[in-house]
Amino acid sequence: MTTPLHITIGRSADGVAQLSAVGEIDLTNAPEFAARLRDALGGGSRALVDLTRVDYLDSAALATLFAHADRLDIRISPLNEALLSFSGLDQLAAVEVVAEGGSQ
């Protein structure tokens, strides 16, 4: 059973768009994730995508991140670090691995 996905969009004190996700991102909810990411990126700006509380990412989630990689700063937990490394996403987007409890 998929853990429900919860997405929050906001801005940092210096105006940077931020998207935080909690749960799992897979084929069932990747369209919602993609739409919310497009909303956060509106206007051509960069966005910080906090995935430190995401337990699972599948290829649909990766495809969404790859589509916008040049405009993303991604925070990821050590749990998903290898996935971003093996896929090569860490070569296209700024990726920061954040240990548990170290997010924002």
Coordinates of N, CA and C in Angstrom, one line a residue:
M1 N 0.8 -1.2 0.0 CA 0.0 0.0 0.0 C 0.9 1.2 0.0
T2 N 0.5 2.2 -0.8 CA 1.3 3.4 -1.0 C 1.0 4.3 0.2
T3 N 2.1 4.9 0.8 CA 1.9 5.9 1.8 C 1.4 7.2 1.1
P4 N 0.4 7.8 1.7 CA -0.2 9.0 1.1 C 0.9 10.1 0.9
L5 N 0.7 10.9 -0.2 CA 1.7 12.0 -0.5 C 1.1 13.3 0.0
H6 N 1.8 14.0 0.7 CA 1.4 15.4 1.2 C 2.5 16.3 0.6
I7 N 2.0 17.4 0.0 CA 2.9 18.4 -0.6 C 2.5 19.7 -0.1
T8 N 3.6 20.5 0.3 CA 3.4 21.9 0.7 C 4.3 22.7 -0.1
I9 N 3.7 23.9 -0.6 CA 4.4 24.8 -1.4 C 4.5 26.1 -0.6
G10 N 5.6 26.8 -0.7 CA 5.8 28.1 0.0 C 7.0 28.8 -0.6
R11 N 7.4 29.8 0.2 CA 8.6 30.6 -0.2 C 9.5 30.8 1.1
S12 N 10.8 30.8 0.9 CA 11.7 31.0 2.0 C 11.7 32.5 2.3
A13 N 12.3 32.9 3.3 CA 12.4 34.4 3.7 C 13.0 35.2 2.6
D14 N 13.9 34.6 1.8 CA 14.5 35.3 0.7 C 13.8 35.2 -0.7
G15 N 12.6 34.6 -0.6 CA 11.7 34.5 -1.8 C 11.9 33.3 -2.7
V16 N 12.7 32.3 -2.3 CA 12.9 31.1 -3.1 C 11.7 30.2 -3.0
A17 N 11.2 29.7 -4.1 CA 10.1 28.8 -4.0 C 10.6 27.5 -3.4
Q18 N 9.7 26.9 -2.6 CA 10.0 25.7 -1.9 C 8.8 24.7 -2.0
L19 N 9.1 23.5 -2.3 CA 8.1 22.4 -2.3 C 8.7 21.3 -1.4
S20 N 7.8 20.9 -0.4 CA 8.2 19.9 0.5 C 7.2 18.7 0.3
A21 N 7.7 17.5 0.2 CA 6.9 16.4 0.0 C 7.1 15.4 1.2
V22 N 6.0 14.7 1.6 CA 6.1 13.7 2.6 C 5.3 12.5 2.1
G23 N 5.9 11.3 2.3 CA 5.2 10.1 1.8 C 5.9 9.4 0.8
E24 N 5.2 8.9 -0.2 CA 5.8 8.2 -1.4 C 5.3 8.8 -2.7
I25 N 6.3 8.9 -3.6 CA 5.9 9.4 -4.9 C 6.1 8.3 -5.9
D26 N 5.0 7.9 -6.5 CA 5.0 6.8 -7.5 C 4.0 7.1 -8.6
L27 N 3.8 6.1 -9.5 CA 2.9 6.3 -10.6 C 1.5 6.8 -10.3
T28 N 1.0 6.4 -9.1 CA -0.4 6.8 -8.7 C -0.5 8.3 -8.4
N29 N 0.6 8.9 -7.9 CA 0.5 10.3 -7.5 C 1.5 11.2 -8.2
A30 N 2.3 10.7 -9.1 CA 3.3 11.5 -9.8 C 2.7 12.6 -10.6
P31 N 1.5 12.5 -11.2 CA 0.9 13.6 -11.9 C 0.6 14.8 -10.9
E32 N 0.2 14.5 -9.7 CA 0.0 15.6 -8.7 C 1.3 16.2 -8.4
F33 N 2.3 15.4 -8.2 CA 3.6 15.9 -7.8 C 4.2 16.8 -9.0
A34 N 4.0 16.4 -10.2 CA 4.4 17.2 -11.3 C 3.7 18.5 -11.4
A35 N 2.4 18.5 -11.2 CA 1.6 19.7 -11.3 C 2.0 20.7 -10.2
R36 N 2.2 20.2 -9.0 CA 2.6 21.0 -7.9 C 4.0 21.6 -8.1
L37 N 4.9 20.8 -8.7 CA 6.3 21.3 -8.9 C 6.2 22.4 -10.0
R38 N 5.4 22.2 -11.0 CA 5.3 23.2 -12.0 C 4.7 24.5 -11.4
D39 N 3.8 24.4 -10.5 CA 3.3 25.6 -9.8 C 4.4 26.3 -9.0
A40 N 5.2 25.5 -8.3 CA 6.3 26.1 -7.5 C 7.3 26.8 -8.4
L41 N 7.5 26.2 -9.6 CA 8.5 26.8 -10.5 C 8.0 27.9 -11.4
G42 N 6.7 28.2 -11.3 CA 6.1 29.3 -12.1 C 6.9 30.5 -12.3
G43 N 7.0 31.0 -13.5 CA 7.7 32.2 -13.7 C 9.2 32.0 -14.0
G44 N 9.6 30.7 -14.2 CA 11.0 30.4 -14.6 C 12.0 30.5 -13.5
S45 N 11.6 30.6 -12.2 CA 12.5 30.6 -11.1 C 13.1 29.3 -10.7
R46 N 14.0 29.2 -9.8 CA 14.5 28.0 -9.2 C 13.6 27.6 -8.1
A47 N 13.7 26.4 -7.7 CA 12.9 25.9 -6.5 C 13.7 24.9 -5.7
L48 N 13.5 25.0 -4.4 CA 14.1 24.0 -3.5 C 13.1 22.9 -3.3
V49 N 13.4 21.7 -3.6 CA 12.5 20.6 -3.4 C 13.0 19.7 -2.3
D50 N 12.3 19.7 -1.2 CA 12.7 19.0 0.0 C 12.0 17.6 0.0
L51 N 12.8 16.6 -0.3 CA 12.3 15.2 -0.3 C 12.9 14.4 0.8
T52 N 13.3 15.1 1.9 CA 13.9 14.4 3.0 C 12.9 13.5 3.7
R53 N 11.6 13.7 3.6 CA 10.7 12.9 4.3 C 9.9 12.0 3.3
V54 N 10.5 11.8 2.1 CA 9.9 10.9 1.1 C 10.5 9.5 1.3
D55 N 9.7 8.5 1.5 CA 10.2 7.1 1.7 C 10.5 6.4 0.4
Y56 N 9.9 6.8 -0.7 CA 10.0 6.0 -1.9 C 9.8 6.9 -3.1
L57 N 10.7 6.8 -4.1 CA 10.5 7.5 -5.4 C 10.6 6.4 -6.5
D58 N 9.7 6.4 -7.4 CA 9.8 5.5 -8.5 C 10.2 6.3 -9.8
S59 N 10.2 5.6 -10.9 CA 10.6 6.2 -12.2 C 9.8 7.4 -12.6
A60 N 8.5 7.4 -12.3 CA 7.6 8.5 -12.6 C 8.1 9.8 -11.8
A61 N 8.5 9.6 -10.6 CA 8.9 10.7 -9.8 C 10.3 11.2 -10.3
L62 N 11.2 10.3 -10.7 CA 12.4 10.7 -11.3 C 12.2 11.4 -12.6
A63 N 11.3 11.0 -13.4 CA 11.0 11.7 -14.7 C 10.6 13.1 -14.5
T64 N 9.8 13.3 -13.5 CA 9.4 14.7 -13.1 C 10.5 15.5 -12.7
L65 N 11.4 15.0 -11.9 CA 12.6 15.7 -11.4 C 13.5 16.0 -12.6
F66 N 13.8 15.0 -13.4 CA 14.6 15.2 -14.6 C 14.1 16.3 -15.5
A67 N 12.8 16.4 -15.7 CA 12.2 17.4 -16.6 C 12.5 18.8 -16.1
H68 N 12.8 19.0 -14.9 CA 13.1 20.4 -14.3 C 14.4 20.5 -13.7
A69 N 15.3 19.5 -13.9 CA 16.6 19.4 -13.1 C 17.4 20.7 -13.1
D70 N 17.4 21.4 -14.2 CA 18.3 22.5 -14.3 C 17.8 23.7 -13.4
R71 N 16.6 23.6 -12.9 CA 16.1 24.7 -12.0 C 15.8 24.2 -10.6
L72 N 16.3 23.0 -10.2 CA 16.0 22.5 -8.9 C 17.2 22.4 -8.0
D73 N 17.0 22.7 -6.8 CA 17.9 22.4 -5.7 C 17.2 21.3 -4.8
I74 N 17.7 20.1 -4.8 CA 17.0 19.0 -4.1 C 17.6 18.6 -2.8
R75 N 16.8 18.5 -1.8 CA 17.3 17.9 -0.5 C 16.7 16.5 -0.5
I76 N 17.6 15.6 -0.1 CA 17.1 14.2 -0.1 C 17.7 13.5 1.1
S77 N 17.0 12.5 1.6 CA 17.6 11.7 2.7 C 18.6 10.7 2.2
P78 N 19.4 10.2 3.1 CA 20.4 9.1 2.7 C 19.6 7.9 2.1
L79 N 18.4 7.7 2.5 CA 17.6 6.5 2.0 C 17.5 6.6 0.5
N80 N 17.4 7.7 -0.1 CA 17.2 7.8 -1.5 C 18.4 8.4 -2.3
E81 N 19.5 8.6 -1.6 CA 20.7 9.1 -2.2 C 21.2 8.3 -3.4
A82 N 21.2 7.0 -3.2 CA 21.7 6.1 -4.2 C 20.9 6.2 -5.5
L83 N 19.6 6.3 -5.4 CA 18.7 6.4 -6.5 C 19.1 7.7 -7.4
L84 N 19.3 8.8 -6.7 CA 19.6 10.0 -7.5 C 21.0 9.9 -8.1
S85 N 21.9 9.2 -7.4 CA 23.2 9.0 -7.9 C 23.2 8.1 -9.1
F86 N 22.6 6.9 -8.9 CA 22.6 5.9 -10.0 C 21.9 6.4 -11.3
S87 N 20.8 7.2 -11.1 CA 20.1 7.8 -12.2 C 20.8 8.9 -12.9
G88 N 21.8 9.5 -12.2 CA 22.5 10.6 -12.8 C 21.9 12.0 -12.5
L89 N 20.8 12.0 -11.8 CA 20.1 13.2 -11.5 C 21.0 14.2 -10.7
D90 N 21.9 13.6 -9.9 CA 22.8 14.5 -9.1 C 23.8 15.2 -10.0
Q91 N 23.9 14.8 -11.2 CA 24.8 15.5 -12.2 C 24.1 16.7 -12.9
L92 N 22.8 16.7 -12.8 CA 22.0 17.8 -13.5 C 21.4 18.8 -12.5
A93 N 21.1 18.4 -11.3 CA 20.5 19.2 -10.3 C 21.4 19.3 -9.1
A94 N 21.2 20.4 -8.4 CA 22.0 20.5 -7.1 C 21.3 19.6 -6.1
V95 N 22.0 18.7 -5.6 CA 21.5 17.7 -4.6 C 22.2 17.8 -3.3
E96 N 21.5 17.9 -2.2 CA 22.1 17.9 -0.9 C 21.5 16.8 -0.1
V97 N 22.3 15.9 0.4 CA 21.9 14.8 1.2 C 21.8 15.3 2.7
V98 N 20.6 15.2 3.3 CA 20.4 15.7 4.6 C 20.1 14.5 5.5
A99 N 20.9 14.3 6.6 CA 20.7 13.3 7.5 C 19.4 13.5 8.3
E100 N 18.9 12.4 8.8 CA 17.6 12.5 9.6 C 17.7 13.6 10.7
G101 N 16.7 14.4 10.7 CA 16.6 15.5 11.7 C 17.3 16.8 11.3
G102 N 18.0 16.7 10.1 CA 18.7 17.9 9.7 C 18.0 18.7 8.7
S103 N 16.8 18.4 8.3 CA 16.1 19.2 7.3 C 15.5 20.4 7.9
Q104 N 15.6 21.5 7.2 CA 15.1 22.9 7.5 C 15.0 23.0 8.9

